Short mmCIF file of C-alpha atoms in Angstrom, two decimals:
data_model
loop_
_atom_site.label_atom_id
_atom_site.label_comp_id
_atom_site.label_asym_id
_atom_site.label_seq_id
_atom_site.Cartn_x
_atom_site.Cartn_y
_atom_site.Cartn_z
CA MET A 1 124.05 131.43 83.32
CA SER A 2 122.17 131.36 80.00
CA ASP A 3 118.63 132.64 79.51
CA ARG A 4 117.28 129.10 79.68
CA PRO A 5 119.34 127.23 82.27
CA ASN A 6 119.84 123.52 82.54
CA ILE A 7 117.84 122.21 85.50
CA LEU A 8 118.59 118.92 87.23
CA LEU A 9 116.24 117.56 89.88
CA ILE A 10 117.65 114.64 91.88
CA ILE A 11 115.17 112.74 94.04
CA ILE A 12 116.52 110.20 96.54
CA ASP A 13 114.08 107.59 97.84
CA GLN A 14 113.47 107.18 101.58
CA PHE A 15 116.37 109.45 102.55
CA ARG A 16 116.25 111.02 106.02
CA ALA A 17 117.30 114.64 106.45
CA ASP A 18 119.56 113.83 109.39
CA LEU A 19 121.82 111.78 107.13
CA LEU A 20 123.05 115.14 105.92
CA ASP A 21 122.20 117.47 108.77
CA GLY A 22 121.51 115.95 112.16
CA GLY A 23 121.98 112.87 114.30
CA LEU A 24 123.19 110.47 111.62
CA ALA A 25 125.30 112.95 109.66
CA ARG A 26 128.55 112.62 111.61
CA THR A 27 128.56 108.84 111.24
CA ALA A 28 127.31 108.82 107.64
CA ASP A 29 129.83 111.46 106.53
CA LEU A 30 128.33 111.90 103.05
CA LYS A 31 131.15 114.00 101.63
CA ASN A 32 129.69 114.78 98.22
CA LEU A 33 126.28 115.86 99.47
CA ALA A 34 127.90 117.79 102.31
CA ALA A 35 130.11 119.65 99.82
CA LEU A 36 127.08 120.38 97.65
CA ALA A 37 125.19 121.66 100.71
CA ASP A 38 128.00 124.13 101.36
CA GLN A 39 127.53 125.49 97.82
CA SER A 40 123.72 125.55 97.91
CA CYS A 41 120.76 127.03 99.66
CA MET A 42 120.05 124.39 102.27
CA PHE A 43 116.53 124.27 103.68
CA ARG A 44 117.09 122.68 107.08
CA ARG A 45 113.44 122.16 108.02
CA HIS A 46 111.95 120.78 104.83
CA TYR A 47 109.09 118.27 105.03
CA SER A 48 107.34 115.97 102.63
CA VAL A 49 103.60 116.57 102.75
CA THR A 50 102.67 112.91 102.45
CA THR A 51 103.91 109.32 102.36
CA PRO A 52 104.54 106.73 100.91
CA CYS A 53 106.37 106.81 97.55
CA GLY A 54 103.54 107.32 95.05
CA PRO A 55 101.61 110.00 96.95
CA SER A 56 104.78 111.85 97.97
CA ARG A 57 106.02 112.04 94.38
CA VAL A 58 102.62 113.16 93.14
CA SER A 59 102.69 115.98 95.68
CA LEU A 60 106.23 116.90 94.73
CA PHE A 61 105.41 117.06 91.00
CA THR A 62 101.92 118.59 91.23
CA GLY A 63 102.62 121.00 94.08
CA GLN A 64 99.43 119.78 95.77
CA TYR A 65 98.62 118.44 99.19
CA ALA A 66 97.38 114.85 99.18
CA MET A 67 93.96 116.10 100.31
CA ASN A 68 93.70 117.81 96.91
CA HIS A 69 95.32 115.48 94.36
CA ARG A 70 93.83 112.45 96.18
CA ALA A 71 96.40 109.97 94.80
CA ILE A 72 96.74 109.06 98.44
CA ARG A 73 98.11 105.51 98.25
CA ASN A 74 100.46 103.51 96.08
CA GLY A 75 97.90 102.47 93.49
CA THR A 76 95.35 105.27 93.85
CA PRO A 77 95.08 106.90 90.39
CA LEU A 78 95.99 110.50 89.73
CA ARG A 79 93.43 112.45 87.72
CA HIS A 80 94.77 112.63 84.18
CA ASP A 81 94.24 116.38 83.81
CA THR A 82 96.08 117.40 86.98
CA PRO A 83 98.70 120.06 86.16
CA ASN A 84 102.23 118.97 87.00
CA LEU A 85 105.84 120.09 86.77
CA ALA A 86 106.67 118.12 83.63
CA ARG A 87 103.72 119.45 81.64
CA GLU A 88 104.35 123.00 82.78
CA MET A 89 108.03 122.79 81.82
CA ARG A 90 107.00 121.80 78.32
CA GLU A 91 105.13 125.11 78.09
CA VAL A 92 108.44 126.99 78.36
CA GLY A 93 110.26 124.83 75.85
CA TYR A 94 111.84 122.10 77.96
CA ASP A 95 111.65 118.39 77.18
CA PRO A 96 111.36 116.88 80.69
CA LEU A 97 113.67 113.85 80.75
CA LEU A 98 113.06 111.10 83.31
CA PHE A 99 115.73 108.73 84.54
CA GLY A 100 114.08 106.23 86.86
CA TYR A 101 110.47 106.34 87.96
CA THR A 102 107.60 108.49 89.22
CA ASP A 103 105.29 105.86 90.84
CA VAL A 104 102.05 107.34 89.46
CA ALA A 105 98.99 105.10 89.03
CA GLN A 106 97.18 105.98 85.81
CA ASP A 107 93.65 107.33 85.46
CA PRO A 108 91.54 104.35 84.30
CA ARG A 109 88.93 106.64 82.76
CA VAL A 110 91.18 107.51 79.81
CA LEU A 111 92.80 104.15 79.08
CA PRO A 112 91.43 100.87 77.67
CA ALA A 113 90.60 98.33 80.35
CA ASP A 114 93.30 95.97 79.05
CA ASP A 115 96.03 98.60 78.93
CA PRO A 116 99.15 97.20 80.65
CA ARG A 117 99.63 100.52 82.42
CA LEU A 118 96.62 99.61 84.55
CA THR A 119 98.36 96.65 86.19
CA GLY A 120 100.48 98.48 88.76
CA TYR A 121 101.22 101.81 90.37
CA GLU A 122 104.82 102.23 89.18
CA GLU A 123 103.86 104.16 86.06
CA LEU A 124 104.85 107.39 84.37
CA LEU A 125 103.67 110.87 85.28
CA PRO A 126 102.15 112.45 82.14
CA GLY A 127 104.49 114.99 80.60
CA PHE A 128 107.80 113.21 81.11
CA THR A 129 109.93 111.68 78.38
CA GLU A 130 111.04 108.40 79.87
CA VAL A 131 114.71 107.87 79.00
CA VAL A 132 115.48 104.94 81.31
CA ARG A 133 112.71 102.78 82.70
CA GLN A 134 113.47 101.52 86.19
CA ARG A 135 110.85 99.93 88.41
CA GLN A 136 111.72 98.03 91.57
CA GLU A 137 108.61 95.88 91.82
CA THR A 138 107.29 95.49 88.28
CA ASP A 139 109.84 96.24 85.56
CA ASP A 140 113.57 96.80 85.94
CA THR A 141 114.30 94.80 82.81
CA ALA A 142 117.05 97.09 81.53
CA TRP A 143 119.10 96.72 84.70
CA ARG A 144 118.47 92.98 85.00
CA ASP A 145 119.42 92.47 81.36
CA LEU A 146 122.69 94.27 82.05
CA LEU A 147 123.35 91.97 85.00
CA ARG A 148 122.68 88.90 82.88
CA SER A 149 124.98 90.18 80.14
CA LYS A 150 127.74 90.32 82.75
CA GLY A 151 127.18 86.73 83.80
CA TYR A 152 125.12 87.19 86.93
CA ASP A 153 122.50 84.62 87.91
CA VAL A 154 119.48 86.91 88.15
CA PRO A 155 116.49 85.43 90.03
CA ASP A 156 112.94 86.54 89.39
CA GLY A 157 111.18 89.25 91.31
CA MET A 158 112.38 90.55 94.64
CA ASP A 159 114.63 87.54 95.28
CA LEU A 160 117.32 89.56 93.55
CA TYR A 161 117.56 91.53 96.79
CA ILE A 162 118.29 88.58 99.09
CA PRO A 163 121.81 89.06 100.52
CA ASP A 164 124.47 86.68 99.23
CA GLY A 165 125.22 85.06 102.58
CA ASP A 166 123.70 84.00 105.88
CA SER A 167 123.73 87.45 107.51
CA ILE A 168 121.54 90.45 106.83
CA ASP A 169 124.65 92.50 106.13
CA SER A 170 126.04 90.00 103.63
CA PRO A 171 126.72 91.72 100.30
CA ALA A 172 124.30 91.92 97.42
CA ARG A 173 124.79 89.36 94.66
CA TYR A 174 126.00 92.10 92.31
CA LYS A 175 129.13 94.25 92.50
CA ALA A 176 129.01 97.93 93.38
CA GLU A 177 129.80 98.96 89.81
CA ASP A 178 126.76 96.96 88.64
CA SER A 179 124.21 98.03 91.26
CA ASP A 180 120.90 99.71 90.48
CA THR A 181 122.37 102.98 91.77
CA ALA A 182 125.41 102.69 89.50
CA PHE A 183 123.20 101.66 86.56
CA ILE A 184 120.91 104.69 86.65
CA THR A 185 123.90 107.04 87.09
CA ASP A 186 125.76 105.46 84.18
CA ARG A 187 122.73 105.78 81.93
CA PHE A 188 122.21 109.38 82.96
CA LEU A 189 125.80 110.34 82.22
CA ASP A 190 125.79 108.45 78.91
CA ARG A 191 122.67 110.23 77.68
CA MET A 192 123.28 113.70 79.05
CA SER A 193 126.86 113.96 77.82
CA GLY A 194 125.50 114.65 74.34
CA GLN A 195 122.49 116.71 75.39
CA ALA A 196 122.17 120.20 73.97
CA PRO A 197 122.05 123.08 76.49
CA GLY A 198 118.74 124.17 77.97
CA TRP A 199 117.63 120.80 79.34
CA PHE A 200 115.52 119.68 82.29
CA ALA A 201 116.11 116.22 83.74
CA THR A 202 114.94 114.28 86.79
CA LEU A 203 117.31 111.66 88.16
CA ASN A 204 115.73 109.25 90.63
CA TYR A 205 117.63 107.02 93.03
CA ILE A 206 115.68 104.10 94.48
CA ARG A 207 118.19 103.72 97.31
CA PRO A 208 118.32 103.70 100.29
CA HIS A 209 114.74 102.43 99.92
CA PRO A 210 114.39 98.81 101.15
CA PRO A 211 115.07 95.98 100.69
CA LEU A 212 118.16 96.84 102.70
CA VAL A 213 120.88 95.04 100.80
CA ALA A 214 124.06 96.74 99.64
CA PRO A 215 126.95 95.67 97.43
CA ALA A 216 130.42 95.43 98.94
CA PRO A 217 131.98 97.51 100.39
CA TYR A 218 128.84 99.47 101.30
CA ASN A 219 127.21 96.53 103.10
CA ARG A 220 129.76 96.76 105.92
CA MET A 221 131.10 100.26 105.44
CA TYR A 222 129.84 101.28 108.88
CA ASP A 223 130.42 99.44 112.14
CA PRO A 224 126.96 98.85 113.68
CA ASP A 225 128.38 99.82 117.07
CA ASP A 226 129.30 103.26 115.70
CA VAL A 227 125.82 104.08 114.39
CA PRO A 228 123.74 106.22 116.78
CA LEU A 229 121.06 104.27 118.62
CA PRO A 230 117.44 104.83 117.62
CA ALA A 231 115.31 107.29 119.57
CA ARG A 232 113.16 105.84 122.33
CA PRO A 233 109.92 107.08 123.95
CA GLU A 234 109.97 108.20 127.56
CA ASP A 235 106.59 106.62 128.21
CA ASN A 236 106.12 102.88 127.69
CA ALA A 237 102.36 103.28 127.20
CA LEU A 238 101.83 102.91 123.46
CA HIS A 239 99.27 104.88 121.49
CA PRO A 240 96.95 102.39 119.71
CA PHE A 241 98.26 103.45 116.29
CA VAL A 242 101.90 103.01 117.34
CA ALA A 243 101.16 99.57 118.78
CA ALA A 244 99.41 98.60 115.54
CA VAL A 245 102.29 99.81 113.37
CA GLN A 246 104.80 97.90 115.48
CA ALA A 247 102.75 94.75 115.03
CA ALA A 248 102.04 95.22 111.32
CA ARG A 249 105.41 96.49 110.10
CA PRO A 250 108.27 94.66 111.84
CA ALA A 251 111.96 95.11 111.12
CA SER A 252 111.96 91.89 109.06
CA GLY A 253 109.99 93.76 106.38
CA LEU A 254 113.07 95.79 105.45
CA VAL A 255 115.13 92.82 104.29
CA LYS A 256 114.55 89.84 102.03
CA GLY A 257 115.27 86.25 103.02
CA PHE A 258 114.99 86.67 106.79
CA PRO A 259 111.27 86.35 107.62
CA ASP A 260 111.89 85.43 111.27
CA LEU A 261 114.22 88.34 111.96
CA LYS A 262 113.77 89.81 115.44
CA ALA A 263 114.45 93.44 116.29
CA THR A 264 117.22 92.79 118.79
CA THR A 265 119.67 95.57 119.58
CA GLU A 266 122.27 93.90 117.35
CA THR A 267 119.80 93.52 114.47
CA VAL A 268 118.56 97.09 114.73
CA ASN A 269 122.09 98.49 114.71
CA ARG A 270 123.02 96.32 111.74
CA LEU A 271 119.97 97.40 109.74
CA ARG A 272 120.78 101.03 110.45
CA SER A 273 124.37 100.50 109.31
CA ILE A 274 123.23 98.92 106.01
CA TYR A 275 120.91 101.89 105.45
CA LEU A 276 123.85 104.25 105.95
CA GLY A 277 125.86 102.18 103.51
CA LEU A 278 123.19 102.53 100.83
CA ALA A 279 123.08 106.27 101.47
CA ALA A 280 126.86 106.40 101.06
CA GLU A 281 126.54 104.60 97.74
CA VAL A 282 124.05 107.20 96.52
CA ASP A 283 126.37 109.95 97.76
CA HIS A 284 129.23 108.49 95.72
CA HIS A 285 127.20 108.53 92.51
CA ILE A 286 125.83 112.02 93.10
CA GLY A 287 129.49 112.99 93.39
CA ARG A 288 130.02 111.54 89.91
CA VAL A 289 127.16 113.66 88.56
CA VAL A 290 128.51 116.84 90.16
CA GLU A 291 132.00 116.11 88.83
CA TRP A 292 130.57 115.60 85.32
CA LEU A 293 128.74 118.92 85.51
CA LYS A 294 131.98 120.64 86.47
CA THR A 295 134.37 118.96 84.04
CA SER A 296 131.94 119.28 81.12
CA GLY A 297 131.54 123.02 81.64
CA ARG A 298 127.88 122.76 82.65
CA TRP A 299 128.26 123.62 86.35
CA GLU A 300 127.70 127.35 86.00
CA ASP A 301 124.76 126.86 83.62
CA THR A 302 122.86 124.29 85.70
CA ILE A 303 120.38 124.77 88.52
CA LEU A 304 120.69 121.72 90.77
CA VAL A 305 117.94 120.61 93.15
CA VAL A 306 118.41 117.64 95.48
CA THR A 307 115.65 116.31 97.70
CA ALA A 308 113.89 113.10 98.79
CA ASP A 309 110.34 111.84 98.50
CA HIS A 310 110.09 110.94 102.21
CA GLY A 311 112.13 109.64 105.13
CA GLU A 312 112.49 106.39 107.07
CA MET A 313 111.88 105.64 110.76
CA LEU A 314 114.85 103.23 110.93
CA GLY A 315 113.85 101.82 114.30
CA ASP A 316 113.21 105.16 116.00
CA TYR A 317 110.49 104.67 118.63
CA GLY A 318 110.36 101.00 117.63
CA LEU A 319 109.03 101.87 114.16
CA TRP A 320 110.19 101.06 110.62
CA GLY A 321 109.29 102.47 107.21
CA LYS A 322 107.54 105.75 106.51
CA GLY A 323 103.93 105.10 107.44
CA THR A 324 103.87 106.99 110.71
CA PHE A 325 103.69 110.56 112.00
CA HIS A 326 107.17 111.22 113.37
CA ASP A 327 109.48 113.77 111.78
CA ALA A 328 111.87 111.03 110.62
CA ALA A 329 109.21 109.83 108.16
CA PHE A 330 108.64 113.30 106.65
CA HIS A 331 111.77 115.39 107.26
CA VAL A 332 113.88 115.31 104.10
CA PRO A 333 116.75 117.35 102.67
CA LEU A 334 116.31 120.14 100.16
CA LEU A 335 119.36 121.65 98.49
CA ILE A 336 118.98 124.20 95.71
CA ARG A 337 122.04 125.54 93.94
CA VAL A 338 121.47 128.44 91.57
CA PRO A 339 124.67 129.63 89.87
CA GLY A 340 125.55 133.13 90.98
CA ARG A 341 123.53 132.95 94.20
CA ARG A 342 125.32 132.85 97.52
CA PRO A 343 124.93 129.66 99.54
CA GLY A 344 123.42 129.57 102.98
CA ARG A 345 121.10 127.79 105.37
CA ILE A 346 117.45 128.60 105.89
CA GLU A 347 115.93 127.69 109.24
CA ALA A 348 112.29 128.44 108.41
CA MET A 349 110.05 125.54 107.45
CA THR A 350 109.25 124.55 103.85
CA GLU A 351 107.29 121.76 102.19
CA SER A 352 107.73 119.36 99.28
CA ILE A 353 104.88 121.09 97.43
CA ASP A 354 107.17 124.12 97.15
CA VAL A 355 109.68 122.34 94.88
CA ALA A 356 107.61 122.42 91.67
CA PRO A 357 106.62 126.11 91.95
CA THR A 358 110.25 126.99 92.68
CA ILE A 359 111.60 125.15 89.63
CA LEU A 360 108.90 126.70 87.44
CA ASP A 361 109.75 130.18 88.75
CA LEU A 362 113.45 129.67 88.06
CA ALA A 363 112.52 128.49 84.56
CA GLY A 364 110.40 131.59 83.92
CA ARG A 365 106.98 129.98 84.34
CA GLN A 366 104.29 130.99 86.82
CA ALA A 367 102.92 128.05 88.76
CA PRO A 368 99.34 127.04 87.91
CA GLU A 369 96.56 127.92 90.32
CA SER A 370 96.17 124.29 91.30
CA MET A 371 99.52 124.22 93.11
CA ASN A 372 99.31 124.72 96.87
CA GLY A 373 103.05 125.28 97.23
CA ILE A 374 104.96 128.54 96.93
CA SER A 375 108.09 129.48 95.04
CA LEU A 376 111.18 129.62 97.24
CA ARG A 377 112.99 131.95 94.87
CA THR A 378 112.87 134.84 97.35
CA GLN A 379 114.35 132.61 100.06
CA ILE A 380 117.11 131.52 97.69
CA GLU A 381 117.94 135.12 96.83
CA THR A 382 117.73 136.55 100.36
CA LEU A 383 118.24 133.49 102.62
CA LEU A 384 115.23 134.75 104.58
CA GLY A 385 111.61 133.74 104.99
CA GLY A 386 109.65 130.52 105.05
CA LYS A 387 106.50 129.08 106.55
CA SER A 388 105.18 129.22 110.09
CA VAL A 389 103.55 125.78 109.83
CA THR A 390 103.86 122.67 107.69
CA PHE A 391 101.19 120.06 107.04
CA SER A 392 101.50 116.37 106.16
CA GLU A 393 99.13 113.45 105.64
CA HIS A 394 99.22 109.68 105.48
CA ASP A 395 96.52 107.23 104.43
CA PHE A 396 96.98 103.68 105.72
CA ALA A 397 93.93 102.08 104.10
CA ASP A 398 93.32 99.80 101.15
CA PRO A 399 89.69 99.98 99.94
CA VAL A 400 90.02 96.67 98.05
CA ASN A 401 92.05 94.55 100.48
CA PRO A 402 91.95 96.14 103.94
CA THR A 403 95.41 96.60 105.44
CA THR A 404 96.67 94.91 108.56
CA LEU A 405 96.51 98.29 110.30
CA GLN A 406 92.83 98.66 109.39
CA GLN A 407 92.10 95.20 110.71
CA ILE A 408 93.98 95.71 113.97
CA LEU A 409 92.39 99.10 114.60
CA GLY A 410 88.94 98.19 113.25
CA LEU A 411 88.79 101.18 110.91
CA SER A 412 87.06 101.63 107.57
CA ALA A 413 89.02 103.10 104.67
CA PRO A 414 87.67 106.67 105.03
CA LEU A 415 88.76 106.74 108.70
CA SER A 416 92.21 105.25 108.14
CA ASN A 417 94.31 108.37 107.81
CA PHE A 418 95.97 111.06 109.87
CA ALA A 419 97.30 114.59 109.44
CA VAL A 420 100.29 116.27 111.08
CA LEU A 421 100.67 119.98 111.79
CA ARG A 422 104.12 121.31 112.70
CA THR A 423 104.91 124.67 114.23
CA ASP A 424 108.24 125.98 115.49
CA THR A 425 107.50 124.55 118.91
CA HIS A 426 104.92 121.76 118.60
CA ARG A 427 103.56 118.85 116.60
CA LEU A 428 99.91 117.78 116.43
CA VAL A 429 98.71 114.46 115.00
CA HIS A 430 95.00 114.15 114.30
CA PHE A 431 93.32 110.94 113.13
CA ALA A 432 90.18 110.84 111.01
CA GLY A 433 88.74 108.02 113.12
CA PRO A 434 88.21 107.57 116.85
CA LEU A 435 91.91 107.34 117.73
CA PRO A 436 93.05 110.01 120.20
CA GLN A 437 95.18 112.95 119.15
CA ILE A 438 98.91 113.04 119.75
CA ALA A 439 100.88 116.19 120.53
CA PHE A 440 104.56 116.86 121.12
CA ASP A 441 106.34 119.82 122.70
CA MET A 442 109.51 120.13 120.63
CA THR A 443 111.01 122.56 123.15
CA GLY A 444 110.82 119.88 125.85
CA ALA A 445 110.89 116.09 125.49
CA GLY A 446 110.05 116.33 121.81
CA GLU A 447 108.62 113.23 120.16
CA SER A 448 109.59 111.09 123.13
CA ARG A 449 106.53 112.18 125.15
CA ASP A 450 102.92 112.74 124.13
CA ILE A 451 101.51 115.78 125.92
CA SER A 452 97.97 115.57 124.53
CA ALA A 453 96.43 114.08 127.67
CA MET A 454 98.23 116.36 130.14
CA PRO A 455 95.69 118.63 131.86
CA ASP A 456 97.88 121.73 131.62
CA GLN A 457 98.37 121.26 127.87
CA GLY A 458 94.71 121.39 126.86
CA ALA A 459 94.80 125.00 125.63
CA ILE A 460 97.87 124.32 123.50
CA CYS A 461 96.31 121.24 121.90
CA LEU A 462 93.11 123.19 121.21
CA ASP A 463 95.08 125.97 119.53
CA LEU A 464 97.03 123.45 117.43
CA SER A 465 93.72 121.89 116.36
CA ARG A 466 92.43 125.30 115.38
CA GLN A 467 95.58 125.96 113.34
CA MET A 468 95.23 122.63 111.55
CA LEU A 469 91.60 123.33 110.67
CA CYS A 470 92.47 126.81 109.45
CA HIS A 471 95.30 125.46 107.32
CA ARG A 472 93.07 122.89 105.66
CA MET A 473 90.38 125.48 105.00
CA ALA A 474 92.90 127.88 103.46
CA HIS A 475 94.35 125.28 101.08
CA PRO A 476 91.52 123.54 99.22
CA GLU A 477 91.77 122.26 95.65
CA SER A 478 92.23 125.54 93.80
CA THR A 479 92.28 124.97 90.04
CA PHE A 480 89.63 127.65 89.53
CA ALA A 481 90.01 129.51 92.83
CA ARG A 482 90.96 132.79 91.09
CA THR A 483 88.73 132.29 88.06
CA MET A 484 85.33 133.88 87.50
CA VAL A 485 82.96 133.54 84.53
CA ILE A 486 81.30 136.96 84.37
CA ASP A 487 80.10 139.59 81.92
CA GLY A 488 82.89 140.03 79.45
CA GLY A 489 84.07 136.41 79.68
CA VAL A 490 86.46 134.46 81.87
CA LYS A 491 88.49 136.60 84.26
CA LYS A 492 91.22 135.77 86.75
CA GLY A 493 92.09 137.54 89.96
CA PRO A 494 95.67 138.25 91.06
CA ALA A 495 97.83 135.42 92.39
#
């Protein structure tokens, strides 16, 4: 590998870890990602530190917990001077190329009030060179123009994602070779085929993010009866937050054109099968990218990182989307292939905030003080080590137009959030407002049974609460944490 390697970061949207390693993997059978996993360092217990899309990507690129970058919702601005992966890579000579999107709301303090970038959250993280602009909600003009040039009738807005038929698993109105997944891959391969060595690129796949509609044959690639059933709770007594999420975010929200869709067993299985089909489509196109790296002679000069911004509940525990506390919403894959390093699987926990420091380390750049994550280079080289706890957050408020969850639960914006602490054996969910804690014993019934109210579990829950408090206190915003202004000027302590 050359002194300055090529680095490719692939981010898949709303992609559960168990599609590749776990309950859904045998059915999904994602051959290209599975083959890549066998050639990579696979972090089996890797978790996003926040949801949904915008906050999770900000954390991934800035290496910061949501409690520090505070871009906590889709639409909450990121401070313009926040250090991030793209800017740091420029410092070591890379031109960070973006294919897709970053979902970063801009800082209104540094832009004119009438700037069009202040009309939506699907904007560009400062530091990236945007090669292909692709936005699902606000601007996917390039892809739609391509569809029109091929004779498709392209409706406005999200109606493009209404299935072409009377069933939720009817095919998309575009062919597989013309899908948004195919489009972004084609554009990536077209551009990068002529790229000089020593490049850094980020390739973003919007799928399998909803709306759940897939082109043929992916729409019916999997028999719904063959897809594993969703997980169910042992106790029928719903926590107030779970009941609110079930009411506010029904299964019908994952598809377009079926507003009265009911979550029957048949419907749930069909939705899960479409999701697997979209994942298979992404797998196919990642296979194209890997094949291009190999046939073009770039394979042994390219560090390849594959991960996801967050997961998807997919009907587990009666929940859909990513706005809840279960592992399925946060547990995502992380594959890192460094040429010359032996592959293997790491069982210790890691977090999405570790991705940016790791890429910087592999590129020869020390991560800035502001990053809460750690470099995983030692784990890649030794296949040992990791974290004893992971920490995630989710904010379910809207300070301008209160969310349905806020209204159901009667919570103000500052109280509408929760944090999750994970250890090897337990999970703790703590809400900012008056909602009761939730705790799971992962060595027993797991997430199927809340143990927080059990009298004999009080000491465990207290210890988990202490660990969560300690973790928050040990990871504040740290831009100047090692910096002192003293006699002789500005000094920094050791990292």
